[in-house]
CSV table of C-alpha atoms and ligand atoms in Angstrom, one decimal:
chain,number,residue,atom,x,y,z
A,257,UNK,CA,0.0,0.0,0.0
A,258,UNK,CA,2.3,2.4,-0.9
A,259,UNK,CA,1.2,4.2,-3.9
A,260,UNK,CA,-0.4,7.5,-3.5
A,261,UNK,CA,-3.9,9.0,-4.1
A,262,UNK,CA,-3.2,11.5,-6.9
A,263,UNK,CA,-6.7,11.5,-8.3
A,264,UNK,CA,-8.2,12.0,-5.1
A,265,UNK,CA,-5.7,14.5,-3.5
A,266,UNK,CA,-7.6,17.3,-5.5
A,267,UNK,CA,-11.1,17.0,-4.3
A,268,UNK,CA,-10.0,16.4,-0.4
A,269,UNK,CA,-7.1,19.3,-0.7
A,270,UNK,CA,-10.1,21.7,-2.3
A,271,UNK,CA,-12.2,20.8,0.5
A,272,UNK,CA,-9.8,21.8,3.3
A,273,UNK,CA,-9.0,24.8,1.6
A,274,UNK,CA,-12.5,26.2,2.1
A,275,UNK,CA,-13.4,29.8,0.9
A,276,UNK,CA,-13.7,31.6,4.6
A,277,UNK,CA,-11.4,29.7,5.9
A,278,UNK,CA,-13.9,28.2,8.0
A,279,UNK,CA,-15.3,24.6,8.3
A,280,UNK,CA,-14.0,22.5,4.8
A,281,UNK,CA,-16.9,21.9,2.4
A,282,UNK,CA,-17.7,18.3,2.3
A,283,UNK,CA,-15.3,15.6,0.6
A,284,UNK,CA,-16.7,13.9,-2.8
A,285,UNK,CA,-17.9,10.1,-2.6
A,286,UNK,CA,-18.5,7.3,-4.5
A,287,UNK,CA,-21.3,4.7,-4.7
A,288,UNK,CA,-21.2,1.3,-6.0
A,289,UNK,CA,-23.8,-0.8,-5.4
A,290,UNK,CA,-27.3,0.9,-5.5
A,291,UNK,CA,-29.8,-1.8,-3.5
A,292,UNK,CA,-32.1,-0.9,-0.5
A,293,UNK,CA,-28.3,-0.2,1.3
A,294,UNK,CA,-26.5,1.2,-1.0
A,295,UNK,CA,-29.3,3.8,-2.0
A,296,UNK,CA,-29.6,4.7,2.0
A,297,UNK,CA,-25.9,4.9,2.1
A,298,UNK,CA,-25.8,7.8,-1.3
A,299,UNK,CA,-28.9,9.2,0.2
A,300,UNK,CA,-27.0,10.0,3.5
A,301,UNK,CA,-24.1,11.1,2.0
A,302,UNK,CA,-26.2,13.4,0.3
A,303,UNK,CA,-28.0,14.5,3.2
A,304,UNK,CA,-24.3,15.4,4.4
A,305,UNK,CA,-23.6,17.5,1.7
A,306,UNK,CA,-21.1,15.4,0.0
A,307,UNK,CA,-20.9,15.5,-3.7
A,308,UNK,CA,-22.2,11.9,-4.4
A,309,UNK,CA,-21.4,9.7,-7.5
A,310,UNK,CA,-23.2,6.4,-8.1
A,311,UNK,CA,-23.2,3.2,-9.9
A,312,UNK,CA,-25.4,0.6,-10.0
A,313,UNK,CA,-25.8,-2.9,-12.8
A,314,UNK,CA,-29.1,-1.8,-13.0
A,315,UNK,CA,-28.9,1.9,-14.1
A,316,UNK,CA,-32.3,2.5,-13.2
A,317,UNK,CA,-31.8,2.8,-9.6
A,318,UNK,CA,-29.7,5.8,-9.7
A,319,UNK,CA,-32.1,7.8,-11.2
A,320,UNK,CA,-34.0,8.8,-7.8
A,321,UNK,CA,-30.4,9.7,-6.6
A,322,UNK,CA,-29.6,11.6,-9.2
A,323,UNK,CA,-33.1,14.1,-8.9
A,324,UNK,CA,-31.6,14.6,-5.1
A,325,UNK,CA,-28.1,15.7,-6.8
A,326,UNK,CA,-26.2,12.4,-7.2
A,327,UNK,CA,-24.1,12.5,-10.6
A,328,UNK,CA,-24.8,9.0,-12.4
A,329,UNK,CA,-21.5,7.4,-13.6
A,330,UNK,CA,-22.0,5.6,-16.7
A,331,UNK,CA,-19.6,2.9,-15.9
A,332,UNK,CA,-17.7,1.5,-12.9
A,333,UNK,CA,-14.6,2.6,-14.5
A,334,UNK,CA,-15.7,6.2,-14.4
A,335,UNK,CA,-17.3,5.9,-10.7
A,336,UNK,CA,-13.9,4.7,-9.7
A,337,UNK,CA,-12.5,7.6,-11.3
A,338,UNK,CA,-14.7,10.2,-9.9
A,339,UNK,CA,-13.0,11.5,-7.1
A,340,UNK,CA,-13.1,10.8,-3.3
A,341,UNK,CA,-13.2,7.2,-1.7
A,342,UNK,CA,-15.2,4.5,-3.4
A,343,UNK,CA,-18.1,2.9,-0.9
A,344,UNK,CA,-19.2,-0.7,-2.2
A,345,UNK,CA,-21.8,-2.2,-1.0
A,346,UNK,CA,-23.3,-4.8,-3.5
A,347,UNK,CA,-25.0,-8.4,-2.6
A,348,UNK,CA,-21.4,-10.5,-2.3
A,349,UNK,CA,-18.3,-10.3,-2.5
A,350,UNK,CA,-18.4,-12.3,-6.0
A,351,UNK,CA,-20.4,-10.0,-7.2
A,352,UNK,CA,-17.7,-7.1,-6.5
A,353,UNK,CA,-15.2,-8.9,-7.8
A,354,UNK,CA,-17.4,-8.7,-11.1
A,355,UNK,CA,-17.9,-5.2,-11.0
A,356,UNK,CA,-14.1,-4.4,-10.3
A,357,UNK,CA,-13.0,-7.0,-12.7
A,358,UNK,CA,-10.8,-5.5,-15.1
A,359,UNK,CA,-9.9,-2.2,-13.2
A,360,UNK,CA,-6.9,-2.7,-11.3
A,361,UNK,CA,-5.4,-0.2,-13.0
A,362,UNK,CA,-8.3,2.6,-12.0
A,363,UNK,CA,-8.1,1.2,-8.6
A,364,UNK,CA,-4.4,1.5,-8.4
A,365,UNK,CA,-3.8,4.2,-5.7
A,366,UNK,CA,-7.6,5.0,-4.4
A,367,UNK,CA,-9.5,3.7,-1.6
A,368,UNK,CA,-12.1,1.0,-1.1
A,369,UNK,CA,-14.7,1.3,1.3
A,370,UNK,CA,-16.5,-2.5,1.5
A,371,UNK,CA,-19.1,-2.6,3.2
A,372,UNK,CA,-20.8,-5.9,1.5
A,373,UNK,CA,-21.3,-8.4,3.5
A,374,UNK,CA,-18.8,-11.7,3.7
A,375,UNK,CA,-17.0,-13.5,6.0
A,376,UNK,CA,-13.7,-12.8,8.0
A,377,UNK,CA,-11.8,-15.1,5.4
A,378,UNK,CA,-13.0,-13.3,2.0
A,379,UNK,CA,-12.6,-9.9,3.7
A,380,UNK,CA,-8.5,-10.9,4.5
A,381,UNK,CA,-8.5,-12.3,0.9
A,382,UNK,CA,-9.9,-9.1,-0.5
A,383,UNK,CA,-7.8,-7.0,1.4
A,384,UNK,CA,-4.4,-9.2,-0.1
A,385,UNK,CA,-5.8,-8.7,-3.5
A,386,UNK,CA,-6.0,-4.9,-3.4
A,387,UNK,CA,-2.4,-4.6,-1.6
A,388,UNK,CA,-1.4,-6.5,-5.0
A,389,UNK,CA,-2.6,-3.5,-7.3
A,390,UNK,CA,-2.1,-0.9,-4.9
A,391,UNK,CA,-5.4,0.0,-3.4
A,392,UNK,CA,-6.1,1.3,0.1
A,393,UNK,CA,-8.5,-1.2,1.0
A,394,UNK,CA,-11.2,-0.8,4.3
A,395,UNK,CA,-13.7,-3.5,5.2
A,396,UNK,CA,-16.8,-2.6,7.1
A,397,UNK,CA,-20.1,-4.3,8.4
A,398,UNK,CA,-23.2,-1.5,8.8
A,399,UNK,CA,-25.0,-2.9,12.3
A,400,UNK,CA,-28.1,-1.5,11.1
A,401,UNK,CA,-30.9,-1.6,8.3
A,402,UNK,CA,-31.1,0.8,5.7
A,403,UNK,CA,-34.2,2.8,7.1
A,404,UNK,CA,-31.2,3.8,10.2
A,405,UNK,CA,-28.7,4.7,8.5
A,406,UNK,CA,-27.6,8.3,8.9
A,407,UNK,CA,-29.6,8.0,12.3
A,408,UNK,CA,-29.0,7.9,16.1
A,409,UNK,CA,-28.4,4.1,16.5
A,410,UNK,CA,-26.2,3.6,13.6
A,411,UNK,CA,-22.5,2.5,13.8
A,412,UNK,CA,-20.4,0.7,11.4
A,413,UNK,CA,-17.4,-1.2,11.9
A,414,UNK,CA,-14.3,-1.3,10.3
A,415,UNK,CA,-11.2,-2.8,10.5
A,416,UNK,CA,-8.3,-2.9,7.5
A,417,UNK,CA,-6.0,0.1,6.7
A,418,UNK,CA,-6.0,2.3,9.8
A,419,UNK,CA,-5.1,5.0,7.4
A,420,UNK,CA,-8.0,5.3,5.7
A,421,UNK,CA,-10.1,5.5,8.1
A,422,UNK,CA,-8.4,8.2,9.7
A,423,UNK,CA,-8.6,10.4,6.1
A,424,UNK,CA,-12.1,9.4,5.6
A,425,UNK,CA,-13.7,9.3,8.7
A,426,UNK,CA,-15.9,12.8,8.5
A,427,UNK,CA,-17.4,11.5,5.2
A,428,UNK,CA,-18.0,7.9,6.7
A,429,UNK,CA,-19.1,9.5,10.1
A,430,UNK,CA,-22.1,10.9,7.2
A,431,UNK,CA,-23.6,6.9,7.6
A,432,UNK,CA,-23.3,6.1,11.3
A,433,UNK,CA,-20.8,5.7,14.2
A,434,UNK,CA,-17.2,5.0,12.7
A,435,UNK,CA,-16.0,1.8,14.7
A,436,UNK,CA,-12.6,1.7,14.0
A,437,UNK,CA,-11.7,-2.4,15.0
A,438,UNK,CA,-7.7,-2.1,13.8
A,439,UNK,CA,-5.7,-3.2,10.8
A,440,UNK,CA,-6.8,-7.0,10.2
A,441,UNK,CA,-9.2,-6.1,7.9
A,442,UNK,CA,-11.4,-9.7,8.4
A,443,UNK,CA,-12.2,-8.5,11.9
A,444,UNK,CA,-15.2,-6.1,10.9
A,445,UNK,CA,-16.5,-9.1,9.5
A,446,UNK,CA,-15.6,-11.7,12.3
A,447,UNK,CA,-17.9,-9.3,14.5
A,448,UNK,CA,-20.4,-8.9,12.5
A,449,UNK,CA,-21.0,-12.8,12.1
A,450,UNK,CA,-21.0,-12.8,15.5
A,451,UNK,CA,-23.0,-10.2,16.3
A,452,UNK,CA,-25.7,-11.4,13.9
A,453,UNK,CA,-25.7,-14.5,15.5
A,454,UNK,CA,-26.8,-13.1,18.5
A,455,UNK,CA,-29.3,-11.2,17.0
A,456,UNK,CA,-30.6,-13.9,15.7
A,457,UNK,CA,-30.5,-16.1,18.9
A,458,UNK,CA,-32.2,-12.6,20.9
A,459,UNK,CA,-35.0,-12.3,18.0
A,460,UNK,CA,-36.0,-16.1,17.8
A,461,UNK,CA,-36.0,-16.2,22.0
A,462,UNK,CA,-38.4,-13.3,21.7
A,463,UNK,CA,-40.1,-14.7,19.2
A,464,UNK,CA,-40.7,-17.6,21.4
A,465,UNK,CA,-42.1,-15.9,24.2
A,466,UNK,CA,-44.0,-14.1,22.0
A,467,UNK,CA,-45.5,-17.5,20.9
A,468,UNK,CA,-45.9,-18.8,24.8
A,469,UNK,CA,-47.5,-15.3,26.2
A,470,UNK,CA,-49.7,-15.7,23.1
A,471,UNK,CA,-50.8,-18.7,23.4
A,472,UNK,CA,-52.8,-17.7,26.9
A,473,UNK,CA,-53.9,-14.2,25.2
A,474,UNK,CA,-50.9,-11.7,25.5
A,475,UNK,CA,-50.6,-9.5,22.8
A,476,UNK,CA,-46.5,-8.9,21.5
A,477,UNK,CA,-47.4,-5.1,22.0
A,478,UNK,CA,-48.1,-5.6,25.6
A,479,UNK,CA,-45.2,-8.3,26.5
A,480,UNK,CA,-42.3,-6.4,24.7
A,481,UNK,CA,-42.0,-3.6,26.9
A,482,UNK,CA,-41.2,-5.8,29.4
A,483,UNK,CA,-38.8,-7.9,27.4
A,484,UNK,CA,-37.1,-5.1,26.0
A,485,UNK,CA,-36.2,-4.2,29.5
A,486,UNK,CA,-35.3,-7.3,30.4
A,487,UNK,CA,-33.0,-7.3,27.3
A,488,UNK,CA,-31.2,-3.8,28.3
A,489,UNK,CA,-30.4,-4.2,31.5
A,490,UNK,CA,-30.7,-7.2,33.4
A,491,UNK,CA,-29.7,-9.4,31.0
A,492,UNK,CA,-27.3,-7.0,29.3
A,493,UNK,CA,-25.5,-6.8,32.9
A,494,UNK,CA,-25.0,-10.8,32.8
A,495,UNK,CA,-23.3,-10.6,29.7
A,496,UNK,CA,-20.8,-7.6,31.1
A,497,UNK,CA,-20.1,-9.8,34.7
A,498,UNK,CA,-19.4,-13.5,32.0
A,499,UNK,CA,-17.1,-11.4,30.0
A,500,UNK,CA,-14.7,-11.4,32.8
A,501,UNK,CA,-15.3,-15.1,33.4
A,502,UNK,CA,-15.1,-16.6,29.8
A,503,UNK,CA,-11.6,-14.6,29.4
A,504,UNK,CA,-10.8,-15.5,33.1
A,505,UNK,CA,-11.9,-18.7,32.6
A,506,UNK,CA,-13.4,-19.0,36.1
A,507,UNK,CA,-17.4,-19.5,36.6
A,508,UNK,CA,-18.2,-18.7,40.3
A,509,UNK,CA,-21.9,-19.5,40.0
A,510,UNK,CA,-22.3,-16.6,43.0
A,511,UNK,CA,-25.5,-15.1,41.1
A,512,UNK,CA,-27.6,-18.2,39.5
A,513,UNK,CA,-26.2,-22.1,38.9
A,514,UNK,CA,-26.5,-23.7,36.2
A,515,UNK,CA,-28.8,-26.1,38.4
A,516,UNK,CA,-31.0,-23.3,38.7
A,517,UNK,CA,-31.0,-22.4,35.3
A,518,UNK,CA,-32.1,-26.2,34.4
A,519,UNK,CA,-34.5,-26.2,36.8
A,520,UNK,CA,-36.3,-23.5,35.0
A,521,UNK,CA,-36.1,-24.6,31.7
A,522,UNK,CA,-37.6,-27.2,32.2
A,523,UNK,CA,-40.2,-25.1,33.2
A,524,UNK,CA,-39.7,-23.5,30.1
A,525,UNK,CA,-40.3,-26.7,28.3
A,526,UNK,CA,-42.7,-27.7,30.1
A,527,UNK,CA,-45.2,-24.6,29.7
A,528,UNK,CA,-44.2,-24.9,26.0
A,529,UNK,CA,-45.4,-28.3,24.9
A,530,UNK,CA,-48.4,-28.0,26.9
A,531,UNK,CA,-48.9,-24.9,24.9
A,532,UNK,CA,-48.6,-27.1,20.9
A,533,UNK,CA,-45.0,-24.6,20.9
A,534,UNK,CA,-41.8,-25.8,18.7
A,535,UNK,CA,-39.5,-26.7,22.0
A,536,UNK,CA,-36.5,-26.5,19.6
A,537,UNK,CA,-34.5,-23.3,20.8
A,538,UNK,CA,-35.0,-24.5,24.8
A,539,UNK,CA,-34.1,-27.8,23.8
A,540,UNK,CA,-30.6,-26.4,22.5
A,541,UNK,CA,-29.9,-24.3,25.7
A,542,UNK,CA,-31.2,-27.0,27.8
A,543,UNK,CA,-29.2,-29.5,26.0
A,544,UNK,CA,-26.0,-27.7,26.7
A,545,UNK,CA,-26.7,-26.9,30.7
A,546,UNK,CA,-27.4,-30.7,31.0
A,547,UNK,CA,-24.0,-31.4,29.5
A,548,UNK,CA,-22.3,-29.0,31.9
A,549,UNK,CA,-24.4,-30.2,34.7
A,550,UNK,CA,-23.6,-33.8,33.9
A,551,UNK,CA,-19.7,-33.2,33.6
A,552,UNK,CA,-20.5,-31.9,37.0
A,553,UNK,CA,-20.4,-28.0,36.9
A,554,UNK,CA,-24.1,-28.0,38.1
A,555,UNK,CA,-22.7,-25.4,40.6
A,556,UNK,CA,-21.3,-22.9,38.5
A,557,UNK,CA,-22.4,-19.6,36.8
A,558,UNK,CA,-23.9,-20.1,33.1
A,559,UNK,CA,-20.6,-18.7,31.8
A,560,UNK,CA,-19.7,-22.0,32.1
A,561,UNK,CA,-21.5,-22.8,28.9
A,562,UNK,CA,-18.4,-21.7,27.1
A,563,UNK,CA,-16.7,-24.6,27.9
A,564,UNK,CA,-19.3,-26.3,26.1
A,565,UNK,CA,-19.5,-24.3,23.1
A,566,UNK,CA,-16.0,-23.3,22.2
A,567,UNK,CA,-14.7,-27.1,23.2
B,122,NAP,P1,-30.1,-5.6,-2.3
B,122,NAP,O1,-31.2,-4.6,-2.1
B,122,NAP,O2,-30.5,-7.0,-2.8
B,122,NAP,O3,-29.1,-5.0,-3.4
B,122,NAP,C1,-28.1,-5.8,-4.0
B,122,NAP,C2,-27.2,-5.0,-4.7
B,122,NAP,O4,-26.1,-5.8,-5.3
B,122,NAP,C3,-27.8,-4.3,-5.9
B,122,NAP,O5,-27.2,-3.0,-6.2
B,122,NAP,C4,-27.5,-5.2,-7.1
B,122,NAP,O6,-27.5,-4.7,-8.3
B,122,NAP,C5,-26.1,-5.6,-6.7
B,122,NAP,N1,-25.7,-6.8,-7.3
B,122,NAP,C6,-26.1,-8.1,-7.1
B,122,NAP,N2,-25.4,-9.0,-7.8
B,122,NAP,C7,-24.6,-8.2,-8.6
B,122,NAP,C8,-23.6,-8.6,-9.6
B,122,NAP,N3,-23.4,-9.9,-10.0
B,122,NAP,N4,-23.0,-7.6,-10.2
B,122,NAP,C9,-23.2,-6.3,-9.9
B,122,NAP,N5,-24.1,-5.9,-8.9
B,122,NAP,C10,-24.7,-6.9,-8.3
B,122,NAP,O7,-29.2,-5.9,-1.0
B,122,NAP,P2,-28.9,-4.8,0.1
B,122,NAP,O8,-29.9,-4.9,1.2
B,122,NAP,O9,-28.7,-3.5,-0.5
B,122,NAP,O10,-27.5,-5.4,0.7
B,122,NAP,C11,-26.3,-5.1,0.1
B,122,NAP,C12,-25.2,-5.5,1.0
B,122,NAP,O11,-25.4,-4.8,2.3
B,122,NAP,C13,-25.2,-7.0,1.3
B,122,NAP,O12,-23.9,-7.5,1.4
B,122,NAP,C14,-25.9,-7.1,2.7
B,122,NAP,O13,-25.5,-8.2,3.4
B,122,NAP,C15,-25.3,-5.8,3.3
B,122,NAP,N6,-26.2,-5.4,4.4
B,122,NAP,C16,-27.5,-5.2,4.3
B,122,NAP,C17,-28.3,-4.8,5.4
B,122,NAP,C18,-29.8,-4.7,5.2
B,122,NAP,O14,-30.4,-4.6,6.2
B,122,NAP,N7,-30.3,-4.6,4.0
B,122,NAP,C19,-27.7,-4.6,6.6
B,122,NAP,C20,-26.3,-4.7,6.8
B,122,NAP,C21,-25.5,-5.1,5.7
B,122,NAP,P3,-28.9,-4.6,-9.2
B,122,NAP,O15,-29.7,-3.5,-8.7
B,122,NAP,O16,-28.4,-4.5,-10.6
B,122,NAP,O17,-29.6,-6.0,-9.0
């Protein structure tokens, strides 16, 4: 990564060389990628003030940008060319390889903002292959859908090139939170995997008591208030004290044991079944508390469970 950004260094020195001397006007972008993310992304760089240029495979979708005072490029080649660092954010990393086939020699010396989605292994990969022809290469992973973006409760993360982030963080603080995760750049998407998974595990447990409260009458507008609270503190608090106990390895079950825990899962079960609900999430958790319990950690905090899961 040692080449330099001379097609870029014009735009960014024009914009700290504001007339008035006062705040610099806002640094050009560029777009690739134009789905329900990419749009929000070129719509809040917009909303920032930052000259936006956008491509899209299907020219179509620029067109709504373009009446808000996006330029159109006519071809990836001349979106790369535009000025400014280069945002992607298409379905797959395959499909970015297709739209930057055949212009290493464009990309030579810009930047790469990637903020498709992929895993940690495709994101190191990628980041290899732009080193090769000289691009400044960040990865990212947006933690929000496209209606946040731009808003309150939007943060992305990134990890590659510490560089870049630096240089570009005002026009990439236009999207969300900059969370800058250091220079291996498959960590933004190591976290984001993760943090999915969670998501996932948070939204399906909801779902289930969603499906248990229902079953006896409950509306999900009157039980989520009380589950989101539940979510936010109490149980966000467990997860801060088990930090310290997976790293420590130690699992002083000084709040709740694991027999505890299995106790009431089974109530869980229990109440389920009688109910006609699918038992197959509590049968996972319960299924790995047994295990600990059995290998006689009944005692312990359900930290423990890491044991279990990471082997
Ligand atoms: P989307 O609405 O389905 O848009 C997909 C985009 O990829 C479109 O611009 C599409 O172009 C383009 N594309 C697909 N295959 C292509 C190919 N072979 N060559 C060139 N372009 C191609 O998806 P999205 O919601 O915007 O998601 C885009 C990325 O953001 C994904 O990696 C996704 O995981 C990530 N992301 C999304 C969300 C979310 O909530 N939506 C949240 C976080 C991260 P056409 O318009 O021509 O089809």
């Amino acid at each position: 990564m040692t080449h330099e950004e001379p097609q870029e260094a014009r735009p960014e020195a024009q914009a700290d060389t504001a007339p008035g001397g006062t705040a610099p006007a806002p640094a050009p972008v560029t777009v690739l990628g134009l789905g329900a993310m990419g749009t929000a992304l070129a719509e809040a760089f917009l909303a920032a003030g930052h000259p936006t240029t956008v491509w899209n495979r299907t020219p179509g979708k620029a067109e709504p940008l373009v009446g808000r005072g996006a330029v159109a490029a006519p071809s990836p080649e001349a979106a790369i060319t535009a000025g400014g660092p280069i945002v992607a954010c298409v379905l797959d990393y395959d499909a970015l390889s297709s739209v930057l086939s055949g212009q290493e020699a464009a990309l030579s010396g810009r930047t790469l903002v990637n903020l498709t989605s992929g895993s940690p292994e495709q994101a190191r990969a990628f980041a290899d292959r732009a080193a090769g022809i000289g691009l400044h290469y960040l990865d990212g992973a947006i933690m929000i859908t496209p209606p946040g973006i731009g808003g309150p409760d939007a943060s992305v993360l990134y990890s590659g090139a510490p560089e870049v982030l630096a240089r570009h963080r005002t026009v990439l603080a236009a999207l969300g939170e900059p969370v800058d995760l250091g220079p291996d750049a498959g960590v933004a998407g190591l976290y984001d995997t993760a943090l999915l998974g969670l998501m996932w595990s948070a939204l399906s447990g909801w779902l289930h008591g969603v499906a248990l409260v229902g079953a006896d009458g409950v509306r999900a507008a009157d039980f989520t208030p009380i589950a989101t609270r539940w979510l936010s503190g109490a149980v966000a608090g467990f997860v801060g004290r088990y930090a310290a106990q997976t790293d420590t390895r130690t699992y002083p079950g000084d709040d709740a044991s694991l027999d505890v825990h299995l106790a009431a899962m089974e109530h869980l079960l229990h109440a389920s079944r009688a109910r006609g609900i699918d038992t197959t999430l509590p049968e996972v958790f319960a299924d790995q508390v047994r295990r600990a319990v059995a290998a006689g950690h009944g005692g312990d905090s359900y930290a423990r469970l890491i044991e279990v899961i990471a082997k």
